[in-house]
Coordinates of C-alpha atoms and ligand atoms in Angstrom, one line a residue:
M20 CA 2.1 0.7 36.4
E21 CA 0.0 -2.5 37.5
W22 CA -3.2 -1.0 38.1
A23 CA -3.2 1.2 34.9
T24 CA -4.9 -1.3 32.6
P25 CA -8.1 -2.6 34.6
T26 CA -8.8 1.3 35.1
L27 CA -7.9 2.5 31.9
A28 CA -10.5 -0.6 30.5
F29 CA -13.0 0.8 33.3
Y30 CA -13.0 3.9 31.6
G31 CA -12.9 2.7 28.2
L32 CA -16.1 0.9 29.4
G33 CA -17.7 3.8 30.6
A34 CA -17.2 6.1 27.9
A35 CA -18.7 3.1 25.6
A36 CA -21.6 3.2 27.9
L37 CA -22.1 6.7 27.9
A38 CA -21.9 6.9 24.0
T39 CA -24.1 4.1 23.9
S40 CA -26.6 6.0 26.2
L41 CA -26.2 9.1 24.7
L42 CA -27.2 7.6 21.3
T43 CA -29.8 6.1 22.7
L44 CA -31.2 9.3 24.1
R45 CA -30.7 11.0 20.9
R46 CA -32.6 8.1 18.7
R47 CA -35.5 8.4 21.5
L48 CA -35.4 12.5 21.1
E49 CA -35.7 11.9 17.1
L50 CA -38.6 9.4 17.4
S51 CA -40.6 11.8 19.9
K52 CA -39.9 14.7 17.5
A53 CA -41.3 12.7 14.7
K54 CA -44.7 12.1 16.7
H55 CA -47.3 14.3 16.0
I56 CA -48.1 16.8 18.3
T57 CA -51.6 15.7 18.9
L58 CA -52.8 12.8 20.9
T59 CA -53.2 11.1 17.4
G60 CA -50.0 11.0 17.5
H61 CA -49.6 9.6 21.3
A62 CA -51.4 6.2 21.1
N63 CA -50.5 4.9 24.4
L64 CA -51.2 8.4 26.1
A65 CA -54.4 9.0 24.4
R66 CA -55.7 5.6 25.2
R67 CA -55.0 6.9 29.0
L68 CA -56.2 10.0 28.7
A69 CA -59.6 8.5 27.1
S70 CA -59.9 6.2 30.0
L71 CA -60.4 9.3 32.3
V72 CA -63.1 11.0 30.4
P73 CA -65.9 10.9 32.6
F74 CA -69.4 10.2 30.8
Y75 CA -71.8 13.1 31.2
D76 CA -74.3 14.3 28.9
Y77 CA -77.0 17.0 28.7
E78 CA -80.5 16.7 29.8
E79 CA -83.0 18.0 27.1
C80 CA -83.0 21.8 28.1
R81 CA -79.3 22.2 28.3
F82 CA -78.8 19.9 24.8
F83 CA -80.2 23.0 22.4
F84 CA -78.0 25.6 24.6
S85 CA -74.8 24.0 25.4
D86 CA -73.1 27.2 24.0
D87 CA -75.3 29.5 25.8
A88 CA -76.8 30.7 22.9
P89 CA -80.1 33.2 23.8
E90 CA -83.3 31.9 23.9
E91 CA -84.6 33.2 20.3
I92 CA -81.8 30.8 18.7
V93 CA -83.0 28.5 21.5
A94 CA -86.3 28.3 20.6
R95 CA -85.1 27.7 16.7
R96 CA -83.0 25.1 17.6
R97 CA -85.9 23.4 19.6
A98 CA -88.6 23.8 17.0
G99 CA -86.4 22.9 13.8
F100 CA -85.3 19.8 16.0
M101 CA -88.8 18.8 16.9
R102 CA -89.8 19.1 13.3
L103 CA -87.1 16.8 12.2
S104 CA -88.2 14.2 14.5
A105 CA -91.7 14.3 13.6
L106 CA -90.8 13.8 10.2
Y107 CA -88.5 11.0 11.3
D108 CA -91.2 9.2 13.0
A109 CA -93.7 9.7 10.1
R110 CA -91.2 8.6 7.2
F111 CA -89.3 6.2 8.7
A112 CA -91.9 4.4 11.0
E113 CA -91.7 0.8 9.8
T114 CA -87.5 1.5 9.3
I115 CA -87.3 3.0 12.7
K116 CA -89.4 0.1 14.2
H117 CA -87.4 -2.5 13.0
T118 CA -83.9 -1.0 13.9
A119 CA -85.2 -0.6 17.4
D120 CA -86.2 -4.4 17.7
V121 CA -82.8 -5.4 17.1
T122 CA -80.6 -2.7 18.2
D123 CA -80.0 -4.1 21.9
R124 CA -78.9 -7.2 20.4
I125 CA -76.4 -6.4 18.0
P126 CA -73.4 -4.7 19.5
D127 CA -72.2 -3.2 16.3
L128 CA -75.6 -1.4 15.9
K129 CA -75.6 -0.3 19.1
F130 CA -72.0 1.3 19.2
T131 CA -72.8 2.9 16.1
D132 CA -75.9 4.5 17.0
T133 CA -74.7 5.6 20.2
Y134 CA -71.2 7.3 18.3
R135 CA -73.1 9.4 15.7
V136 CA -72.7 12.4 17.6
P137 CA -70.7 13.9 20.3
F138 CA -71.4 11.6 23.3
Q139 CA -73.1 14.5 25.3
Y140 CA -75.7 15.0 22.8
S141 CA -76.1 11.4 22.2
R142 CA -78.9 10.4 24.7
V143 CA -81.3 13.6 23.2
L144 CA -80.8 12.9 20.4
R145 CA -81.4 8.9 20.2
Q146 CA -85.0 9.7 21.9
H147 CA -86.1 11.9 19.2
L148 CA -84.1 11.1 15.8
K149 CA -84.1 7.8 15.8
S150 CA -82.0 5.4 14.1
A151 CA -83.0 3.8 10.8
A152 CA -80.9 0.9 9.8
F153 CA -82.5 -1.0 7.2
V154 CA -82.8 -1.1 3.4
Q155 CA -84.9 -3.1 1.1
S156 CA -83.6 -2.5 -2.3
S157 CA -81.1 -0.7 -4.4
A158 CA -80.9 0.8 -7.8
G159 CA -79.2 3.4 -9.6
V160 CA -77.4 5.5 -7.4
M161 CA -80.7 5.2 -4.8
L162 CA -81.0 2.9 -2.0
S163 CA -84.9 2.5 -0.3
D164 CA -85.8 1.7 2.8
L165 CA -88.6 0.1 4.6
D166 CA -90.9 2.6 4.1
G167 CA -90.1 3.1 0.7
N168 CA -88.2 6.0 0.7
Q169 CA -85.7 6.9 -1.9
F170 CA -82.1 7.6 -0.8
Y171 CA -79.4 9.0 -2.7
D172 CA -76.5 6.6 -1.5
L173 CA -73.5 8.9 -0.3
T174 CA -72.1 6.1 1.6
A175 CA -70.8 3.7 -1.4
S176 CA -70.8 1.0 0.8
Y177 CA -67.3 1.9 2.8
G178 CA -66.2 2.4 -0.6
V179 CA -66.8 -0.8 -2.0
N180 CA -69.3 0.6 -4.6
L181 CA -67.7 1.8 -7.2
F182 CA -69.5 1.5 -10.2
G183 CA -73.0 1.4 -8.7
N184 CA -74.9 -1.4 -7.1
D185 CA -76.4 -2.9 -10.4
F186 CA -72.9 -3.6 -11.7
Y187 CA -72.1 -5.8 -8.5
K188 CA -75.5 -7.7 -8.7
D189 CA -74.7 -8.5 -12.3
T190 CA -71.0 -9.4 -11.2
I191 CA -72.0 -11.6 -8.5
A192 CA -75.2 -13.5 -10.5
R193 CA -72.6 -14.2 -13.0
A194 CA -70.2 -15.1 -10.7
V195 CA -72.7 -17.7 -9.5
E196 CA -73.4 -19.3 -12.6
R197 CA -69.7 -19.4 -13.8
V198 CA -68.4 -21.6 -10.8
G199 CA -71.9 -23.0 -10.1
E200 CA -70.9 -26.0 -11.1
L201 CA -68.2 -26.2 -8.5
G202 CA -70.2 -24.6 -5.7
P203 CA -69.0 -23.8 -2.5
V204 CA -65.7 -26.0 -2.4
L205 CA -62.2 -24.7 -0.4
G206 CA -59.1 -26.0 -0.7
P207 CA -58.8 -26.9 -4.7
Y208 CA -58.6 -23.8 -6.4
H209 CA -61.5 -22.9 -9.6
P210 CA -59.3 -22.5 -12.6
V211 CA -60.9 -18.5 -12.6
I212 CA -58.2 -17.8 -10.0
A213 CA -55.4 -18.2 -12.5
D214 CA -56.9 -14.9 -14.6
N215 CA -57.2 -13.5 -11.7
V216 CA -53.4 -13.6 -10.4
T217 CA -52.4 -12.3 -14.4
R218 CA -54.6 -9.3 -14.0
L219 CA -53.6 -8.3 -10.7
Q220 CA -49.8 -8.7 -11.3
E221 CA -50.3 -6.5 -14.5
I222 CA -52.7 -3.9 -12.5
S223 CA -49.7 -3.9 -9.5
G224 CA -46.9 -4.4 -11.4
L225 CA -45.7 -6.9 -8.6
D226 CA -44.8 -10.6 -8.7
E227 CA -47.2 -12.6 -6.5
V228 CA -50.5 -12.6 -5.3
S229 CA -52.3 -13.7 -2.0
F230 CA -55.8 -14.0 -1.3
H231 CA -57.3 -13.2 2.0
M232 CA -61.2 -12.4 3.2
S233 CA -60.4 -8.8 4.3
G234 CA -58.6 -6.3 4.2
T235 CA -57.7 -6.1 7.7
E236 CA -55.9 -9.3 7.3
A237 CA -54.0 -8.5 3.8
V238 CA -52.4 -6.0 5.6
M239 CA -52.0 -8.5 8.8
Q240 CA -50.3 -10.5 6.4
A241 CA -48.4 -7.7 5.0
V242 CA -46.8 -6.8 7.7
R243 CA -46.2 -10.2 9.1
L244 CA -44.1 -10.9 5.9
A245 CA -42.2 -7.8 6.3
R246 CA -41.5 -8.7 9.6
Y247 CA -40.4 -12.4 8.9
H248 CA -37.9 -11.1 5.7
T249 CA -36.3 -8.5 7.2
R250 CA -36.0 -10.0 10.9
R251 CA -37.0 -6.3 12.3
S252 CA -39.7 -6.1 15.0
H253 CA -41.7 -2.8 14.5
L254 CA -43.9 -1.2 11.7
V255 CA -44.2 2.4 11.0
R256 CA -47.5 3.6 10.5
F257 CA -48.9 7.4 10.1
C258 CA -50.8 9.6 12.9
G259 CA -54.6 8.7 12.1
A260 CA -54.3 6.3 9.2
Y261 CA -56.8 3.3 9.1
H262 CA -55.7 0.0 8.4
G263 CA -58.5 -2.1 9.6
W264 CA -58.8 -2.9 13.3
W265 CA -56.0 -5.6 13.8
G266 CA -54.4 -4.7 16.8
D267 CA -50.8 -3.4 15.6
V268 CA -52.1 -1.4 13.4
Q269 CA -54.8 0.3 15.6
P270 CA -52.9 1.5 18.7
G271 CA -54.4 3.8 21.1
I272 CA -58.0 4.6 21.4
G273 CA -60.7 1.3 20.6
N274 CA -57.6 -1.4 21.3
P275 CA -57.5 -2.4 24.8
V276 CA -54.0 -3.7 24.4
P277 CA -51.1 -1.5 23.5
A278 CA -49.2 -1.9 20.4
R279 CA -45.6 -2.3 21.8
E280 CA -44.2 -2.9 18.2
T281 CA -45.9 0.0 16.7
Y282 CA -44.3 3.5 15.7
T283 CA -46.8 6.1 15.2
L284 CA -45.1 8.6 13.3
K285 CA -46.1 12.1 11.4
E286 CA -46.8 11.7 7.8
M287 CA -45.3 14.5 5.2
S288 CA -42.3 15.2 7.6
D289 CA -38.8 15.3 7.7
E290 CA -38.5 13.9 11.1
T291 CA -39.9 10.7 10.2
L292 CA -37.6 10.3 7.5
R293 CA -34.3 10.6 9.9
V294 CA -36.1 8.3 12.2
L295 CA -36.6 5.8 9.3
R296 CA -33.1 6.6 8.4
T297 CA -31.2 5.9 11.8
R298 CA -33.5 3.4 13.5
R299 CA -32.5 -0.1 13.0
D300 CA -36.0 -1.9 14.1
I301 CA -38.0 -0.6 11.3
A302 CA -39.4 -4.0 9.1
C303 CA -42.0 -1.9 6.9
V304 CA -43.8 1.8 6.4
L305 CA -47.8 1.5 6.1
V306 CA -49.1 4.0 3.9
N307 CA -52.9 4.4 3.2
P308 CA -53.0 7.4 0.3
L309 CA -56.3 8.1 1.6
Q310 CA -54.5 10.2 4.2
A311 CA -53.6 12.7 1.7
L312 CA -56.9 14.1 1.7
H313 CA -56.2 15.0 5.4
P314 CA -52.7 14.2 6.4
N315 CA -52.0 13.1 10.1
A316 CA -55.6 13.7 11.0
P317 CA -58.1 10.2 12.2
P318 CA -61.0 9.2 9.9
P319 CA -63.3 12.4 10.2
T320 CA -66.3 11.2 11.9
D321 CA -69.2 13.1 13.4
A322 CA -68.7 12.0 16.8
S323 CA -65.8 14.1 17.1
L324 CA -67.2 17.2 15.7
V325 CA -67.0 19.3 18.8
D326 CA -66.1 22.3 17.2
G327 CA -65.3 23.4 13.5
A328 CA -62.1 22.2 13.2
R329 CA -62.1 19.8 11.0
S330 CA -60.0 20.2 7.6
A331 CA -59.0 18.6 4.6
H332 CA -57.1 19.9 1.6
F333 CA -55.6 17.5 -1.2
D334 CA -52.4 18.6 -2.7
K335 CA -51.7 16.1 -5.1
N336 CA -48.3 17.4 -5.8
A337 CA -47.5 17.7 -2.2
Y338 CA -48.0 13.8 -1.5
T339 CA -46.7 12.7 -4.6
D340 CA -43.2 14.0 -3.5
W341 CA -43.6 12.9 -0.1
L342 CA -44.1 9.2 -1.5
K343 CA -41.0 9.6 -3.3
R344 CA -38.9 10.7 -0.5
L345 CA -40.4 8.2 1.4
R346 CA -39.6 5.4 -1.4
A347 CA -36.1 6.5 -1.4
V348 CA -35.3 6.4 2.3
C349 CA -37.2 2.9 2.4
T350 CA -34.9 1.5 -0.5
E351 CA -31.7 3.0 1.2
Q352 CA -32.5 1.3 4.5
N353 CA -34.3 -2.0 3.3
I354 CA -37.8 -1.2 5.0
V355 CA -40.7 -2.4 2.9
L356 CA -42.8 0.3 1.6
I357 CA -46.5 -1.2 2.0
F358 CA -49.1 1.2 0.1
D359 CA -52.6 0.4 1.5
E360 CA -55.1 0.7 -1.2
V361 CA -57.7 -1.5 0.6
F362 CA -60.1 2.1 0.2
V363 CA -58.5 3.8 -2.7
G364 CA -57.2 1.0 -5.1
F365 CA -59.2 0.9 -8.2
R366 CA -61.1 4.4 -7.3
L367 CA -58.3 6.9 -8.1
A368 CA -56.7 5.1 -11.4
M369 CA -57.1 1.9 -12.6
G370 CA -53.5 1.0 -11.3
G371 CA -54.5 2.1 -7.8
A372 CA -52.4 4.8 -6.0
Q373 CA -49.4 3.6 -7.6
E374 CA -50.2 4.8 -10.8
Y375 CA -52.2 7.7 -9.5
F376 CA -48.8 9.1 -7.5
G377 CA -46.6 7.4 -9.8
V378 CA -44.7 5.7 -7.1
R379 CA -44.4 2.0 -6.5
A380 CA -44.6 0.0 -3.6
D381 CA -43.0 -3.5 -2.3
L382 CA -46.1 -5.0 -1.3
V383 CA -49.6 -3.4 -1.9
T384 CA -53.1 -4.4 -0.4
Y385 CA -56.5 -4.6 -2.0
G386 CA -59.9 -5.2 -1.0
K387 CA -63.2 -3.8 -0.8
T388 CA -64.8 -3.0 -4.5
L389 CA -62.1 -5.9 -5.8
G390 CA -64.2 -8.7 -4.8
G391 CA -66.9 -7.5 -7.4
G392 CA -69.5 -6.9 -4.1
L393 CA -68.0 -9.7 -1.8
P394 CA -65.8 -10.0 1.0
V395 CA -62.1 -10.2 0.3
G396 CA -58.7 -9.0 1.0
V397 CA -55.5 -9.2 -1.5
L398 CA -52.1 -8.6 -1.2
C399 CA -49.8 -8.1 -4.2
G400 CA -45.9 -8.3 -3.7
R401 CA -42.3 -8.6 -4.6
K402 CA -41.3 -12.4 -4.7
H403 CA -38.8 -12.4 -2.3
L404 CA -41.0 -10.7 0.2
M405 CA -44.2 -13.2 -0.6
Q406 CA -42.1 -16.5 0.0
R407 CA -43.2 -17.9 3.2
F408 CA -40.3 -19.8 4.1
R409 CA -36.6 -20.1 3.9
D410 CA -34.9 -22.0 1.4
D411 CA -32.2 -22.7 3.6
R412 CA -34.0 -22.9 7.2
P413 CA -37.1 -25.4 6.5
A414 CA -38.8 -24.9 10.0
D415 CA -38.7 -21.1 10.0
I416 CA -41.6 -20.6 8.1
C417 CA -44.1 -17.5 7.8
F418 CA -47.6 -18.7 8.4
A419 CA -50.6 -17.8 6.8
R420 CA -54.4 -19.5 6.0
G421 CA -58.0 -18.9 6.1
T422 CA -60.6 -21.0 5.4
F423 CA -62.6 -18.9 3.0
N424 CA -59.7 -17.7 1.2
S425 CA -60.1 -18.3 -2.7
H426 CA -63.4 -18.9 -2.1
P427 CA -64.7 -20.0 -6.1
Y428 CA -67.5 -17.1 -5.8
V429 CA -65.9 -14.5 -4.5
M430 CA -62.6 -15.4 -7.4
A431 CA -65.0 -15.3 -9.9
A432 CA -66.8 -12.2 -9.0
M433 CA -63.0 -10.4 -8.5
N434 CA -62.8 -11.9 -12.2
E435 CA -65.9 -10.1 -13.8
F436 CA -64.8 -7.0 -12.0
L437 CA -61.0 -7.0 -13.3
R438 CA -62.5 -8.2 -17.1
Y439 CA -64.6 -5.0 -16.8
L440 CA -61.6 -2.5 -16.3
D441 CA -60.7 -3.6 -20.0
T442 CA -63.8 -2.4 -21.3
P443 CA -64.0 0.9 -23.5
R444 CA -66.6 2.0 -21.1
A445 CA -64.3 1.7 -18.0
R446 CA -61.8 3.2 -19.7
K447 CA -64.0 6.3 -20.6
T448 CA -65.1 6.2 -16.8
Y449 CA -61.3 6.5 -15.6
G450 CA -60.6 9.0 -18.5
H451 CA -62.0 12.1 -17.1
L452 CA -62.3 11.0 -13.7
E453 CA -60.8 13.6 -11.4
Q454 CA -61.8 16.3 -13.5
T455 CA -65.6 15.1 -13.1
W456 CA -65.1 15.0 -9.0
N457 CA -63.3 18.4 -8.9
A458 CA -65.6 20.2 -11.0
R459 CA -68.7 19.0 -9.1
A460 CA -67.0 19.8 -5.9
R461 CA -66.3 23.2 -6.9
Q462 CA -69.8 23.7 -8.1
L463 CA -71.1 22.6 -4.4
N464 CA -68.7 24.9 -3.1
E465 CA -69.7 28.0 -5.0
R466 CA -73.6 27.4 -4.5
L467 CA -72.8 27.3 -0.8
R468 CA -70.6 30.3 -0.7
D469 CA -73.1 32.2 -2.8
E470 CA -75.8 31.6 0.0
A471 CA -73.1 32.5 2.7
L472 CA -73.8 29.0 4.1
P473 CA -70.8 28.0 6.5
V474 CA -69.7 24.6 5.0
E475 CA -68.1 23.5 2.3
V476 CA -66.9 20.1 0.8
A477 CA -62.8 19.3 0.2
N478 CA -62.3 16.1 -2.0
M479 CA -60.0 13.8 -3.3
S480 CA -61.9 12.5 -6.2
S481 CA -64.8 10.7 -5.6
I482 CA -64.4 10.8 -1.7
W483 CA -65.4 13.8 0.0
T484 CA -65.4 15.6 3.4
V485 CA -67.5 18.2 4.8
C486 CA -65.7 21.2 6.3
Y487 CA -67.5 23.8 8.7
L488 CA -66.3 27.2 8.9
R489 CA -68.0 28.0 12.0
P490 CA -66.7 27.1 15.4
S491 CA -70.4 26.0 16.4
R492 CA -70.7 23.0 18.6
Y493 CA -73.6 21.7 16.4
N494 CA -72.1 21.3 13.2
W495 CA -72.7 17.3 13.5
M496 CA -76.4 18.4 13.3
L497 CA -76.1 18.6 9.4
Q498 CA -76.3 14.8 8.9
F499 CA -79.6 14.4 10.2
Y500 CA -80.9 17.5 7.7
L501 CA -79.1 15.6 5.3
R502 CA -81.4 12.7 5.9
A503 CA -84.3 14.6 6.2
E504 CA -83.5 15.5 2.8
L505 CA -83.2 11.5 1.6
L506 CA -79.0 11.9 1.3
A507 CA -78.2 8.5 3.0
L508 CA -74.6 8.7 4.9
S509 CA -72.9 6.2 6.7
W510 CA -72.7 5.9 10.3
I511 CA -69.6 8.2 10.6
G512 CA -71.4 11.7 9.5
T513 CA -70.6 14.1 7.2
G514 CA -66.7 13.2 7.5
R515 CA -67.0 10.4 4.4
L516 CA -69.4 11.5 1.6
I517 CA -68.5 8.6 -1.1
F518 CA -69.7 8.8 -4.5
S519 CA -69.9 5.4 -6.8
L520 CA -68.5 6.8 -10.1
N521 CA -72.5 6.2 -12.0
Y522 CA -73.5 9.3 -10.6
T523 CA -74.8 11.1 -13.9
D524 CA -74.9 15.2 -14.1
A525 CA -78.1 15.0 -13.2
D526 CA -77.8 12.9 -10.2
F527 CA -75.4 14.8 -8.9
Q528 CA -77.5 17.9 -9.5
A529 CA -80.2 16.5 -7.7
V530 CA -77.4 15.6 -4.5
A531 CA -76.4 19.1 -4.8
D532 CA -79.6 20.6 -4.4
R533 CA -80.6 18.7 -1.3
F534 CA -77.4 19.2 0.4
V535 CA -77.6 23.2 0.2
A536 CA -81.3 23.0 1.1
A537 CA -80.3 20.9 4.2
A538 CA -77.5 23.3 5.1
R539 CA -80.4 26.4 4.4
A540 CA -82.8 24.7 6.9
M541 CA -80.3 24.2 9.6
E542 CA -79.1 27.8 9.2
Q543 CA -82.8 28.9 9.5
D544 CA -82.9 26.5 12.7
G545 CA -80.2 28.5 14.3
W546 CA -77.6 25.6 14.9
W547 CA -74.7 27.6 13.4
W548 CA -75.2 30.4 15.9
H549 CA -72.2 31.0 18.3
P550 CA -71.1 33.0 20.6
P551 CA -69.4 36.0 18.9
A552 CA -65.7 35.7 20.6
A553 CA -66.1 31.7 20.3
T554 CA -62.6 29.7 18.7
N555 CA -62.4 26.4 17.7
T556 CA -59.8 26.6 20.7
S557 CA -62.5 28.3 23.2
I558 CA -64.6 25.4 22.6
K559 CA -62.1 22.4 23.2
R560 CA -61.0 24.8 26.2
H561 CA -64.8 25.1 27.5
L562 CA -65.6 21.3 27.0
L563 CA -62.3 20.2 28.8
K564 CA -63.0 22.3 31.6
E565 CA -67.1 20.6 31.7
M566 CA -65.3 17.1 31.6
I567 CA -62.7 18.0 34.8
A568 CA -65.9 19.8 36.3
H569 CA -67.7 16.1 35.7
R570 CA -64.6 14.0 36.5
L571 CA -64.5 15.8 40.3
S572 CA -67.8 15.8 41.0
R573 CA -69.4 12.9 42.7
N574 CA -72.3 13.2 40.3
G575 CA -69.7 12.7 37.2
D576 CA -68.5 9.5 38.8
R577 CA -71.8 8.0 39.8
A578 CA -73.7 8.9 36.8
K579 CA -73.4 5.9 34.3
P580 CA -73.9 5.7 30.5
R581 CA -77.6 4.9 29.7
Ligands
PLP24 C1 -57.2 1.4 4.2 C2 -58.1 0.4 4.5 N1 -57.1 -0.5 5.0 C3 -57.8 -1.6 5.6 C4 -58.8 -1.7 6.0 C5 -59.7 -2.9 6.4 O1 -60.3 -3.7 5.5 P1 -62.1 -4.6 6.2 O2 -62.4 -3.7 6.6 O3 -61.9 -5.5 5.0 O4 -61.3 -5.5 6.9 C6 -59.8 -0.6 5.6 C7 -61.5 -0.7 5.6 O5 -62.4 0.2 5.2 C8 -59.2 0.6 5.2 O6 -59.5 1.6 4.6

């Protein structure tokens, strides 16, 4: 019949549209399943919810019994707190004064100072345990403040300080000498760069090297190249992983703009592998191997330590297996696998995470310590991925510049660092690295257990995280007891203790003694008391109710952060 052909075509089109919709729906479902159940896995939702959290904080009396502790405990906490406050004021007087003079004029300092602890406690805490952000000198594993106090350095300068501050002082001094004749000339290269490229090719096992000014920029360039060469739009990053503060790799809370071409997926998950196998828009997968210490959890900061739920455990075999499976899927689907080794590169093994886990990536970023104490970002990659133009399309280029890239002083300091890796001394350090730091972590945990202190450390070689065994709302107080013992932590507090590898057994012993003493004092001052029925979930529920109540109350709406 005459109408049969258009009708059949119509049904055919309908069926095709239905099939496409069903396939799209299936892909969406697969994507949803590959997202982590927590808010860290749902960046946009997290950002929206964060904007609803009302400001409120505890007055001084509530500060000590936000968990409804009995009077006797509150009195102990108050006395301990005031004792610490007096100690800080006396011992860090000059350093505190200098900090107070500039805090209002340096937003970075204002931010870190405010977010050392959960926001409800921040105001009272800052009034009494004042921030002391200045240091004057370093030697061995110690830092000295403006009052002449000597701290054990547990910050390692955000991980930059791998071999000890004295090493980097020498490195920089020698670098200045080596390229002093040229000075800070940019554009043409100092010859030292050639040796850096050769050494980095060997270390990374990759073909080409580009130099940048920070880890963030190296990651930006890696992702840009992956998109350019695959002609695909999306990057996959894993839940909780930090890759610098560039928008696309830092979706969710902290970034005012939604990252529309980023998928944040579960790490160590078959559902993620399924998404990688089935979607056609994925250019690259970014891995930060540091996440092996706490897969799918964000960097552990004390600002979010509202209970005792922080957990960390490093299972090298399980993570190696995951990386191998990820590698296989990326190869199969022509997805660029990027290892972001800005943090862990050179810290786990001389050949970085690739060597340590025995898995090769297509692009690898380095930074931090590789600059020999100066700012740097480096990208190493396979030849076909590093090219910034197409042989057959001269106008279709992938642009990357940077005024200070390949700065002669940085290149020379990097060269000093890389040449040091060739020395017997460096080889000896790497030879027993993991055993040394695992043994030290075990030893500290045994001491803490022997004294029944409700705290323990988890580690991935020389990178440590403090975990808490009681559902207390005050676990974040430990950072202030540690400071009183002259242990220097970075602003995120007990979530990251990073050691430089020049710690001797005696140095470590001193740190362990002070750590135990700090935990003991905190226990005696009653901060680890908790209601007998409290659990981490009940604390979170309680906090949620508190926030909702403040949101609903007119007071909550009117209150402004101070
Ligand atoms: C894994 C990782 N990638 C990238 C970055 C960013 O490096 P930078 O701070 O030099 O920009 C960091 C910084 O901590 C990092 O740890």
